[in-house]
Short mmCIF file of C-alpha atoms in Angstrom, two decimals:
data_model
loop_
_atom_site.label_atom_id
_atom_site.label_comp_id
_atom_site.label_asym_id
_atom_site.label_seq_id
_atom_site.Cartn_x
_atom_site.Cartn_y
_atom_site.Cartn_z
CA MET A 44 0.13 -0.05 0.04
CA ASP A 45 0.81 3.55 -0.81
CA SER A 46 2.19 5.17 1.71
CA SER A 47 -0.09 8.52 0.67
CA GLN A 48 -2.98 6.59 2.34
CA SER A 49 -4.10 5.34 5.83
CA THR A 50 -5.43 1.81 6.80
CA GLU A 51 -7.80 2.32 9.89
CA GLY A 52 -7.57 -1.51 9.73
CA SER A 53 -5.74 -4.51 8.89
CA SER A 54 -5.47 -6.86 5.34
CA GLY A 55 -5.64 -9.81 7.95
CA THR A 56 -8.96 -8.11 10.40
CA SER A 57 -12.47 -7.77 8.80
CA ASP A 58 -13.53 -5.23 12.07
CA VAL A 59 -11.91 -2.72 11.27
CA PRO A 60 -11.75 -0.92 7.66
CA ALA A 61 -9.62 0.70 5.43
CA ILE A 62 -9.69 4.41 5.48
CA PRO A 63 -8.13 6.70 3.31
CA ALA A 64 -5.46 9.56 5.47
CA ALA A 65 -7.32 12.28 3.88
CA ALA A 66 -10.46 11.08 5.80
CA ALA A 67 -8.72 10.82 8.95
CA GLY A 68 -7.68 14.22 8.90
CA ALA A 69 -4.26 13.46 8.55
CA PRO A 70 -1.67 15.26 5.93
CA VAL A 71 -0.77 12.85 2.62
CA ALA A 72 2.77 11.89 3.00
CA GLU A 73 5.30 12.69 0.35
CA PRO A 74 7.15 10.38 -2.16
CA SER A 75 9.03 8.39 0.07
CA ARG A 76 12.79 8.70 -1.12
CA ASP A 77 15.44 5.71 -0.94
CA ARG A 78 17.85 6.22 2.20
CA ARG A 79 21.16 4.97 1.42
CA GLY A 80 24.15 3.94 3.50
CA TRP A 81 24.00 4.78 7.16
CA ARG A 82 21.00 6.66 6.92
CA ARG A 83 18.92 3.42 6.44
CA PHE A 84 19.59 2.88 10.36
CA ALA A 85 19.16 6.19 11.53
CA MET A 86 15.73 7.22 12.76
CA ASP A 87 13.43 8.55 10.66
CA THR A 88 12.64 11.91 10.19
CA ARG A 89 10.21 12.39 7.98
CA PRO A 90 7.10 13.07 10.71
CA LEU A 91 9.68 16.41 11.30
CA ARG A 92 8.45 17.70 7.95
CA HIS A 93 4.88 18.41 8.67
CA PRO A 94 5.40 22.06 10.82
CA PRO A 95 2.39 21.17 13.24
CA PHE A 96 4.01 18.28 14.64
CA ARG A 97 7.58 19.42 14.74
CA ARG A 98 6.20 22.09 17.23
CA LEU A 99 4.54 19.67 19.03
CA TRP A 100 7.79 17.40 19.26
CA SER A 101 10.03 20.28 19.96
CA SER A 102 8.22 21.52 23.04
CA THR A 103 8.62 17.54 24.16
CA ILE A 104 12.28 17.70 23.97
CA VAL A 105 12.25 20.24 26.45
CA THR A 106 9.65 19.13 29.13
CA ALA A 107 10.80 15.72 28.85
CA VAL A 108 13.82 16.98 30.92
CA GLY A 109 11.93 19.57 32.64
CA SER A 110 9.19 16.84 34.30
CA GLN A 111 11.59 14.44 35.66
CA LEU A 112 13.25 17.61 37.85
CA THR A 113 9.57 17.65 39.49
CA ALA A 114 9.67 13.64 39.35
CA VAL A 115 13.05 13.52 41.45
CA ALA A 116 12.66 16.41 43.91
CA VAL A 117 9.09 15.27 44.87
CA PRO A 118 10.28 12.44 46.44
CA LYS A 119 13.27 14.27 47.39
CA GLN A 120 11.48 16.66 49.52
CA ILE A 121 9.00 13.99 51.28
CA PHE A 122 11.79 11.90 52.30
CA ASP A 123 13.65 15.02 53.75
CA ILE A 124 10.29 15.72 55.65
CA THR A 125 9.53 12.12 56.57
CA GLY A 126 12.68 10.21 56.86
CA SER A 127 10.71 7.64 55.23
CA SER A 128 10.95 5.62 52.18
CA ALA A 129 7.44 4.20 52.91
CA TRP A 130 5.98 7.46 52.83
CA VAL A 131 7.24 7.92 48.97
CA GLY A 132 5.77 5.03 48.34
CA TYR A 133 2.09 6.27 49.43
CA ALA A 134 3.00 9.53 47.29
CA SER A 135 3.26 7.16 44.28
CA LEU A 136 0.14 5.86 44.89
CA ALA A 137 -1.19 9.26 45.48
CA GLY A 138 -0.53 10.08 42.13
CA LEU A 139 -1.28 6.96 40.51
CA VAL A 140 -5.64 7.01 41.69
CA PRO A 141 -6.05 10.86 40.03
CA LEU A 142 -3.76 9.51 36.96
CA VAL A 143 -6.01 6.44 36.59
CA VAL A 144 -9.40 8.40 36.46
CA PHE A 145 -8.70 11.47 34.73
CA ALA A 146 -7.03 9.74 32.20
CA LEU A 147 -9.88 7.37 31.31
CA TRP A 148 -12.28 10.59 32.09
CA GLY A 149 -9.40 12.76 29.59
CA GLY A 150 -9.84 10.33 26.53
CA ALA A 151 -13.61 11.00 26.59
CA ILE A 152 -13.58 14.72 26.91
CA ALA A 153 -10.51 14.59 23.97
CA ASP A 154 -12.79 13.01 21.95
CA SER A 155 -15.54 15.35 22.47
CA MET A 156 -13.92 19.08 21.85
CA ASP A 157 -11.04 20.52 20.08
CA ARG A 158 -7.70 18.72 21.07
CA ARG A 159 -5.98 22.05 20.93
CA LYS A 160 -8.01 23.47 23.29
CA LEU A 161 -7.83 20.72 25.54
CA LEU A 162 -3.84 20.58 25.43
CA LEU A 163 -3.74 24.69 26.22
CA ILE A 164 -6.03 23.97 29.54
CA THR A 165 -3.70 21.30 30.56
CA ASN A 166 -0.62 22.29 29.96
CA CYS A 167 -1.42 25.47 31.82
CA GLY A 168 -3.11 23.82 35.04
CA ILE A 169 0.63 21.25 34.72
CA ALA A 170 2.37 24.73 34.91
CA GLY A 171 0.02 26.31 37.74
CA THR A 172 0.92 22.99 39.48
CA SER A 173 4.61 23.24 39.11
CA LEU A 174 4.50 26.90 40.39
CA LEU A 175 2.57 25.85 43.18
CA PHE A 176 5.20 23.50 44.21
CA TRP A 177 7.55 25.97 44.45
CA ALA A 178 5.50 28.33 46.26
CA GLN A 179 5.32 25.62 49.32
CA ALA A 180 9.10 24.60 48.88
CA ILE A 181 10.48 28.66 49.31
CA ALA A 182 7.64 28.97 51.94
CA GLY A 183 8.98 25.95 54.27
CA LEU A 184 5.62 24.79 54.31
CA ASP A 185 7.46 21.00 54.86
CA SER A 186 3.98 19.24 54.59
CA VAL A 187 3.68 16.22 53.13
CA VAL A 188 -0.34 16.65 52.93
CA VAL A 189 0.20 19.68 50.58
CA LEU A 190 2.85 17.77 48.39
CA MET A 191 0.61 14.57 48.03
CA ALA A 192 -2.31 17.12 47.34
CA LEU A 193 -0.19 18.93 44.69
CA LEU A 194 1.03 15.75 43.32
CA ALA A 195 -2.51 14.56 42.95
CA LEU A 196 -3.24 17.63 41.10
CA GLN A 197 -0.54 17.30 38.91
CA GLN A 198 -1.22 13.68 37.56
CA ALA A 199 -5.33 14.68 37.02
CA PHE A 200 -4.02 17.16 34.84
CA PHE A 201 -1.76 14.81 33.01
CA GLY A 202 -4.19 12.24 32.72
CA LEU A 203 -6.43 14.66 31.09
CA ASN A 204 -3.27 15.94 28.31
CA SER A 205 -1.93 12.53 27.59
CA PRO A 206 -4.69 10.81 25.38
CA ALA A 207 -5.07 14.59 23.56
CA ARG A 208 -1.93 14.86 22.76
CA THR A 209 -1.09 11.49 21.81
CA ALA A 210 -4.52 11.54 19.88
CA SER A 211 -3.37 14.61 18.43
CA ILE A 212 -0.56 12.89 16.53
CA ALA A 213 -2.95 10.99 14.35
CA ARG A 214 -3.97 14.48 12.57
CA LEU A 215 -0.45 15.80 12.36
CA VAL A 216 1.37 13.55 10.20
CA PRO A 217 0.19 10.73 7.05
CA ALA A 218 -0.63 7.14 8.73
CA GLY A 219 2.72 5.74 7.06
CA GLU A 220 4.79 7.66 8.94
CA LEU A 221 2.89 7.06 12.39
CA PRO A 222 5.70 4.69 13.58
CA ALA A 223 8.32 7.16 12.78
CA ALA A 224 6.33 9.73 14.99
CA ASN A 225 5.99 7.56 17.91
CA ALA A 226 9.69 6.32 17.71
CA LEU A 227 10.77 10.13 17.86
CA ASN A 228 8.09 11.08 20.69
CA SER A 229 9.23 7.91 22.62
CA THR A 230 13.33 8.62 21.86
CA VAL A 231 12.48 12.24 23.76
CA MET A 232 10.51 10.91 26.93
CA GLN A 233 13.21 8.00 27.15
CA THR A 234 15.62 10.61 26.93
CA GLY A 235 14.42 12.46 29.20
CA LEU A 236 14.16 9.27 31.87
CA VAL A 237 17.94 9.73 31.63
CA ALA A 238 18.96 13.07 31.32
CA GLY A 239 16.12 14.33 34.07
CA PRO A 240 17.12 12.56 36.92
CA LEU A 241 20.94 13.32 36.35
CA LEU A 242 20.65 16.98 35.73
CA ALA A 243 18.27 17.06 39.13
CA GLY A 244 21.33 14.87 41.20
CA SER A 245 23.64 17.42 39.88
CA LEU A 246 21.37 20.72 40.47
CA ILE A 247 19.91 19.77 44.17
CA PRO A 248 22.98 20.44 45.68
CA VAL A 249 24.04 23.81 43.76
CA ILE A 250 19.97 25.66 43.55
CA GLY A 251 18.08 23.52 45.95
CA LEU A 252 14.59 22.25 45.35
CA PRO A 253 12.38 25.31 45.17
CA GLU A 254 14.64 26.17 41.81
CA LEU A 255 14.29 22.71 40.55
CA TYR A 256 10.53 22.90 40.30
CA LEU A 257 10.29 26.76 38.97
CA ILE A 258 12.66 25.25 36.42
CA ASP A 259 10.28 22.65 35.18
CA ALA A 260 7.45 25.39 35.30
CA ALA A 261 9.49 27.60 32.66
CA ALA A 262 9.79 24.74 30.81
CA LEU A 263 6.25 23.97 30.59
CA CYS A 264 5.34 27.45 29.33
CA ALA A 265 7.14 26.37 25.86
CA THR A 266 4.86 23.70 25.50
CA VAL A 267 2.01 25.98 26.06
CA TRP A 268 3.55 28.74 23.45
CA ALA A 269 4.11 25.27 20.73
CA VAL A 270 0.53 24.17 21.67
CA PHE A 271 -0.94 27.54 21.28
CA ARG A 272 0.66 27.35 17.64
CA LEU A 273 -1.05 24.03 16.41
CA PRO A 274 -3.93 23.94 14.30
CA SER A 275 -7.83 23.58 15.50
CA LEU A 276 -8.17 19.81 15.97
CA PRO A 277 -12.13 19.62 16.48
CA PRO A 278 -13.70 15.88 16.04
CA LEU A 279 -14.20 15.15 13.07
CA ASP A 280 -17.58 14.12 13.26
CA GLY A 281 -19.02 17.27 14.55
CA SER A 282 -19.42 16.34 18.20
CA ALA A 283 -17.84 19.20 19.58
CA THR A 284 -20.46 20.27 21.87
CA ARG A 285 -21.19 16.27 23.07
CA ARG A 286 -20.99 16.03 26.89
CA ALA A 287 -17.85 13.29 28.14
CA GLY A 288 -18.95 11.55 30.99
CA TRP A 289 -19.30 7.79 32.38
CA ARG A 290 -21.54 6.90 28.89
CA GLN A 291 -18.57 7.69 26.74
CA ILE A 292 -16.04 6.38 28.61
CA ALA A 293 -18.17 3.03 28.41
CA GLU A 294 -18.45 3.89 24.64
CA GLY A 295 -15.03 3.60 24.26
CA PHE A 296 -14.92 0.15 26.28
CA HIS A 297 -17.41 -1.50 24.52
CA TYR A 298 -15.77 -0.05 21.41
CA MET A 299 -12.25 -1.88 22.34
CA SER A 300 -14.21 -4.65 23.19
CA GLN A 301 -15.23 -5.08 19.22
CA ARG A 302 -12.02 -4.50 17.68
CA ARG A 303 -9.43 -7.51 19.22
CA VAL A 304 -6.22 -6.12 17.73
CA LEU A 305 -7.01 -3.00 20.46
CA LEU A 306 -7.70 -5.41 23.05
CA LEU A 307 -4.54 -7.61 22.03
CA SER A 308 -1.94 -4.54 21.98
CA PHE A 309 -3.17 -3.79 25.54
CA LEU A 310 -2.54 -7.10 26.41
CA ALA A 311 1.10 -7.30 25.10
CA ASP A 312 2.00 -4.35 26.98
CA ILE A 313 0.40 -5.95 30.23
CA ILE A 314 2.58 -9.29 29.90
CA ALA A 315 5.86 -7.47 29.22
CA MET A 316 5.33 -4.84 31.82
CA VAL A 317 4.06 -7.00 34.73
CA PHE A 318 5.41 -10.41 34.49
CA GLY A 319 8.89 -8.76 33.27
CA MET A 320 9.38 -5.44 34.45
CA PRO A 321 12.09 -6.10 37.16
CA ARG A 322 13.19 -2.50 38.70
CA ALA A 323 11.78 -3.22 42.25
CA LEU A 324 14.62 -6.03 42.70
CA PHE A 325 17.38 -3.43 41.86
CA PRO A 326 18.23 -2.66 45.28
CA GLN A 327 18.66 -6.09 46.19
CA LEU A 328 20.35 -7.14 42.92
CA ALA A 329 22.73 -4.01 43.97
CA SER A 330 22.87 -5.30 47.41
CA GLN A 331 23.75 -8.88 46.88
CA THR A 332 24.19 -10.71 43.31
CA PHE A 333 25.86 -7.21 42.23
CA ALA A 334 28.16 -5.92 45.39
CA PRO A 335 31.03 -6.33 44.68
CA TYR A 336 30.79 -4.24 41.94
CA GLY A 337 30.08 -1.36 44.19
CA GLN A 338 26.13 -1.05 45.56
CA GLY A 339 25.98 2.23 43.91
CA LEU A 340 27.50 1.66 40.63
CA ALA A 341 25.50 -1.31 40.62
CA LEU A 342 21.80 0.60 41.32
CA GLY A 343 22.72 3.46 39.02
CA LEU A 344 23.83 1.07 36.13
CA LEU A 345 20.59 -1.67 36.53
CA TYR A 346 18.23 1.86 36.70
CA ALA A 347 19.96 3.27 33.67
CA ALA A 348 20.31 0.73 31.36
CA ILE A 349 16.35 0.35 30.11
CA PRO A 350 16.06 3.49 29.42
CA ILE A 351 19.53 3.84 27.78
CA GLY A 352 18.93 0.69 25.61
CA ALA A 353 15.11 2.77 24.57
CA VAL A 354 16.99 5.78 23.58
CA VAL A 355 19.42 3.84 21.41
CA GLY A 356 16.66 1.72 19.62
CA GLY A 357 15.10 5.31 19.04
CA LEU A 358 18.13 6.21 17.70
CA PHE A 359 18.53 3.66 14.93
CA SER A 360 14.88 3.12 14.56
CA GLY A 361 15.52 3.65 10.64
CA THR A 362 16.19 -0.02 10.94
CA PHE A 363 11.97 -0.66 11.55
CA SER A 364 9.76 2.51 11.51
CA ARG A 365 9.02 1.65 7.98
CA ALA A 366 8.02 -1.73 8.72
CA ARG A 367 4.34 -2.60 7.71
CA ARG A 368 3.71 -5.27 10.01
CA HIS A 369 2.95 -3.64 12.98
CA GLY A 370 1.63 -6.58 14.88
CA LEU A 371 4.18 -9.01 14.28
CA MET A 372 6.54 -6.28 15.58
CA VAL A 373 4.83 -6.16 18.85
CA VAL A 374 4.78 -9.97 19.09
CA GLY A 375 8.78 -10.07 18.66
CA ALA A 376 9.43 -7.08 20.51
CA VAL A 377 7.73 -8.19 23.47
CA VAL A 378 9.38 -11.73 22.89
CA ALA A 379 12.50 -10.11 22.86
CA TRP A 380 12.14 -8.43 25.78
CA GLY A 381 11.22 -11.11 28.06
CA LEU A 382 14.76 -13.16 26.82
CA ALA A 383 16.41 -10.18 27.43
CA VAL A 384 15.29 -9.58 30.67
CA ALA A 385 15.59 -13.34 31.65
CA GLY A 386 19.32 -13.68 30.38
CA SER A 387 19.78 -10.90 32.65
CA GLY A 388 18.47 -12.60 35.55
CA LEU A 389 20.80 -15.64 35.18
CA SER A 390 23.53 -13.68 34.54
CA GLY A 391 25.72 -13.07 37.85
CA ASN A 392 27.67 -10.64 36.21
CA LEU A 393 27.03 -7.08 35.75
CA TRP A 394 28.40 -5.65 32.79
CA ILE A 395 26.24 -8.78 31.13
CA ALA A 396 23.12 -7.91 32.99
CA VAL A 397 23.01 -3.85 32.34
CA ALA A 398 24.01 -5.62 28.46
CA LEU A 399 21.13 -7.76 28.37
CA LEU A 400 18.79 -5.06 29.98
CA ALA A 401 19.96 -2.34 27.26
CA VAL A 402 18.88 -5.33 24.71
CA ALA A 403 15.55 -4.98 26.19
CA GLY A 404 15.45 -1.47 26.57
CA VAL A 405 15.35 -2.06 22.74
CA ALA A 406 12.81 -4.21 22.49
CA ASP A 407 10.72 -1.92 24.96
CA MET A 408 11.19 0.85 22.60
CA VAL A 409 9.95 -1.10 19.31
CA SER A 410 7.07 -2.42 21.23
CA MET A 411 6.00 1.28 21.74
CA VAL A 412 6.60 2.30 18.68
CA PHE A 413 4.04 -0.14 17.02
CA ARG A 414 1.61 -0.69 19.75
CA GLY A 415 1.43 3.46 19.45
CA ALA A 416 0.84 3.02 15.49
CA ILE A 417 -1.89 0.58 16.19
CA LEU A 418 -3.49 2.31 18.13
CA LEU A 419 -3.56 5.34 16.27
CA SER A 420 -4.31 3.18 13.01
CA ALA A 421 -7.16 0.67 14.08
CA ALA A 422 -9.04 3.50 16.05
CA THR A 423 -11.26 5.82 13.90
CA ASP A 424 -10.57 9.82 15.03
CA GLU A 425 -13.41 10.16 17.12
CA MET A 426 -12.30 7.08 19.70
CA ARG A 427 -8.97 7.98 19.45
CA GLY A 428 -8.71 9.89 22.88
CA ARG A 429 -10.42 7.45 24.68
CA MET A 430 -8.10 4.04 23.13
CA GLN A 431 -5.17 6.86 24.69
CA GLY A 432 -7.02 7.47 28.01
CA VAL A 433 -7.06 3.07 28.37
CA PHE A 434 -3.13 3.56 27.28
CA THR A 435 -2.19 5.86 29.71
CA VAL A 436 -4.06 3.74 32.39
CA VAL A 437 -2.15 0.73 31.30
CA VAL A 438 1.48 2.04 31.10
CA ALA A 439 0.92 3.81 34.16
CA GLY A 440 -0.51 0.54 35.81
CA GLY A 441 1.64 -2.29 34.64
CA PRO A 442 5.07 -1.08 36.18
CA ARG A 443 3.26 -0.57 39.61
CA LEU A 444 1.64 -4.07 39.67
CA ALA A 445 5.37 -5.56 38.41
CA ASP A 446 6.66 -4.03 41.51
CA VAL A 447 4.32 -5.78 44.13
CA LEU A 448 4.45 -9.00 41.94
CA HIS A 449 8.36 -8.50 42.01
CA GLY A 450 9.07 -7.77 45.07
CA THR A 451 6.90 -10.62 46.53
CA SER A 452 8.55 -13.28 44.72
CA GLY A 453 12.10 -11.78 45.19
CA SER A 454 11.70 -12.03 48.57
CA ALA A 455 10.13 -15.68 48.37
CA LEU A 456 12.75 -16.78 45.56
CA GLY A 457 15.93 -14.58 45.47
CA PRO A 458 16.01 -11.84 42.73
CA ARG A 459 17.90 -13.86 40.33
CA ALA A 460 15.48 -16.43 39.97
CA THR A 461 12.16 -14.27 39.88
CA VAL A 462 13.99 -11.59 37.52
CA ALA A 463 14.73 -14.65 34.87
CA GLY A 464 11.42 -16.86 35.55
CA GLY A 465 9.74 -13.57 35.36
CA GLY A 466 11.43 -12.82 31.82
CA LEU A 467 10.58 -16.44 30.49
CA LEU A 468 6.86 -16.66 31.79
CA VAL A 469 6.79 -13.03 29.38
CA VAL A 470 7.88 -15.07 26.23
CA LEU A 471 5.51 -18.21 26.90
CA ILE A 472 2.92 -16.40 27.37
CA MET A 473 3.11 -14.14 24.64
CA LEU A 474 4.15 -17.09 21.95
CA ALA A 475 1.08 -18.79 23.51
CA LEU A 476 -1.44 -15.53 23.13
CA ALA A 477 0.25 -15.12 19.47
CA ALA A 478 -0.73 -18.69 18.52
CA ALA A 479 -4.19 -18.85 19.46
CA VAL A 480 -5.45 -15.16 18.79
CA PRO A 481 -4.11 -14.53 15.38
CA GLU A 482 -5.29 -10.97 15.20
CA LEU A 483 -2.17 -9.25 16.37
CA ARG A 484 0.53 -10.74 14.49
CA ARG A 485 -1.61 -10.54 10.89
CA TYR A 486 -2.07 -6.78 11.77
CA ARG A 487 -0.41 -4.86 9.05
CA ILE A 488 -0.84 -1.43 7.32
#
């Protein structure tokens, strides 16, 4: 199929029809140019030729790092006040609940109003929350209750923002460039996960916590300006005055239940994260298995390995972002993730374990790229916001469930056995699912 057309479905599935990209409100792709030499492997930057997407993506570069400053500052401040890691965990839960609720509601809102307007409102809300974080820190309130309330408010705004932001991508680039656009976005976000905490750790002793919040607020102003310059993104079905309530949320779940490829894409991520995300065991591995290397060094390398691998995968996304068999790419990526995680658990050598976790990060990037492309191409525009709301819940909830599962199993079975066993479970369950339900592995554009 020519890249100038969109397929809202798959040649292997009958429940999602093919729709031209122009009908879905996306720009028409320019003729593809052959990429020779090393350019065939480098990041596919075609989506950046479209000014609206370029503005949205450029703002993400700044906020991906800025948001991590607050993500580090909040638990640091809570620990300084309480001296307890338990309170840090409670704060994480305080942020998760509003994120889940408002992501689902935000998806319905994103399908019923101009997404540009919603992004403006929510980005201003997130920036305002960062200013409130700065105000409480500069005032020296030292109140965990205030911090948890502000964190809940921030995550509520993020839950409203994320579905609209991601669903808008399909209106800004042609369907054939969705994997490349997702790779660009995911690479920036993963880079923020690496650079943001490192920058925060360097700045805290120099400028202090209040200024970190202020820097984040300033970075968010760049996002507001970029969103302001986006074109209007009203619902294509003319439902701008439709209410967004529980009925619309329920319609989203019903829509998803009728399209198994969407359900399977969510399930693939749940399998990979719940059974295969070993981060809860990193402190135990660093203090026991890899103690001879130095606990601090081991812990830092273990936490950094997966995001570094994801960044490397994004930089070389030209090797896979033009693939058409999106479903098969997801299956292969999840299996590769499981194998790499299992290998890291079996290894008693820190450097081999870190290298394998980095390979897992590459596989995770491939999975993110094509799961995102499936969600944007297999769902019609009037449902994309709600699908992205569910996606936000899955992405946020899966690793947290993994923390509970791996932490409990690690205490009983030991960290290495738990990591290796979890990775192998990912492989077995994913292969069994792909064999039993072929819609995902057959999905293509």
